[in-house]
Coordinates of C-alpha atoms in Angstrom, one line a residue:
M17 CA 0.0 0.0 0.0
D18 CA 1.1 3.5 -0.8
F19 CA -0.6 6.8 0.0
E20 CA -0.8 10.3 -1.3
L21 CA -1.0 13.1 1.3
E22 CA -3.6 15.6 0.2
V23 CA -5.8 18.3 1.7
A24 CA -9.6 17.8 1.8
A25 CA -12.1 20.7 1.8
I26 CA -15.1 19.9 3.9
I27 CA -18.3 21.3 2.4
G28 CA -20.9 22.6 4.8
R29 CA -23.9 23.2 2.6
E30 CA -25.4 22.0 -0.6
D31 CA -25.5 23.9 -3.8
C32 CA -24.6 23.6 -7.5
D33 CA -23.2 25.5 -10.5
L34 CA -21.1 27.7 -8.2
T35 CA -18.3 30.1 -9.2
P36 CA -15.0 29.5 -7.4
E37 CA -15.7 32.5 -5.2
Q38 CA -19.2 31.1 -4.3
A39 CA -17.8 27.6 -3.7
R40 CA -15.2 28.9 -1.2
D41 CA -18.1 30.3 0.9
H42 CA -19.5 26.7 1.2
I43 CA -16.2 25.3 2.7
I44 CA -16.5 25.0 6.5
G45 CA -13.0 23.6 7.0
Y46 CA -10.0 21.5 5.9
T47 CA -8.4 18.3 7.0
I48 CA -5.7 15.9 5.9
Y49 CA -6.8 13.3 3.3
N50 CA -4.8 10.2 2.6
D51 CA -5.6 8.4 -0.6
W52 CA -4.4 4.8 -0.3
S53 CA -3.4 2.9 -3.4
A54 CA -2.2 -0.7 -4.1
R55 CA 0.7 0.2 -6.4
D56 CA 1.5 -3.4 -7.3
L57 CA -2.1 -3.9 -8.7
Q58 CA -1.9 -0.5 -10.4
A59 CA 1.4 -1.4 -12.1
R60 CA 0.0 -4.6 -13.5
E61 CA -3.2 -3.0 -14.8
M62 CA -1.3 -0.2 -16.5
Q63 CA 0.7 -2.8 -18.5
V64 CA -2.5 -4.1 -20.2
S65 CA -4.0 -0.6 -20.8
L66 CA -6.7 -1.0 -18.2
G67 CA -5.7 2.2 -16.4
P68 CA -5.5 2.4 -12.6
C69 CA -8.7 0.6 -11.7
K70 CA -8.3 -1.8 -8.8
G71 CA -5.1 -0.2 -7.6
K72 CA -6.8 3.1 -6.9
G73 CA -9.5 3.8 -4.4
T74 CA -8.4 1.1 -2.0
A75 CA -9.0 3.2 1.1
T76 CA -9.3 6.7 2.4
T77 CA -8.2 8.2 5.7
L78 CA -9.5 11.6 6.9
G79 CA -8.3 13.7 9.8
P80 CA -7.8 13.5 12.7
Y81 CA -8.3 17.3 12.9
L82 CA -10.5 19.8 11.2
V83 CA -9.2 23.4 10.7
T84 CA -12.1 25.7 10.2
A85 CA -12.0 28.0 7.2
D86 CA -12.1 31.1 9.4
E87 CA -8.9 30.0 11.1
L88 CA -7.0 30.4 7.8
E89 CA -8.4 33.8 6.8
P90 CA -5.5 35.8 8.3
Y91 CA -3.0 33.8 6.2
R92 CA -4.7 34.4 2.8
D93 CA -3.3 36.7 0.1
S94 CA -5.3 39.1 -1.9
D95 CA -6.2 36.3 -4.4
G96 CA -7.5 34.0 -1.6
F97 CA -4.5 31.6 -1.6
L98 CA -2.6 30.8 1.5
R99 CA 0.6 32.8 1.7
P100 CA 3.9 30.7 1.9
H101 CA 5.8 31.1 5.2

């Protein structure tokens, strides 16, 4: 098993056809997201042009903490991105 460390945005209310600015208002927080993959299966599937089917989507781990969106506001630049430190 291998994993890819990612960030998950937690959506707090339902809507559709949103602009990026509107979508950001629906995010209530962020957490760590680990996407687990079976790389050995993925490598075999790729050899026969099946794409990463069984090797992907093996498991997902979220958390353990949720950082609320308002906690990150002081660290955003004028475009809404987090400033590097």
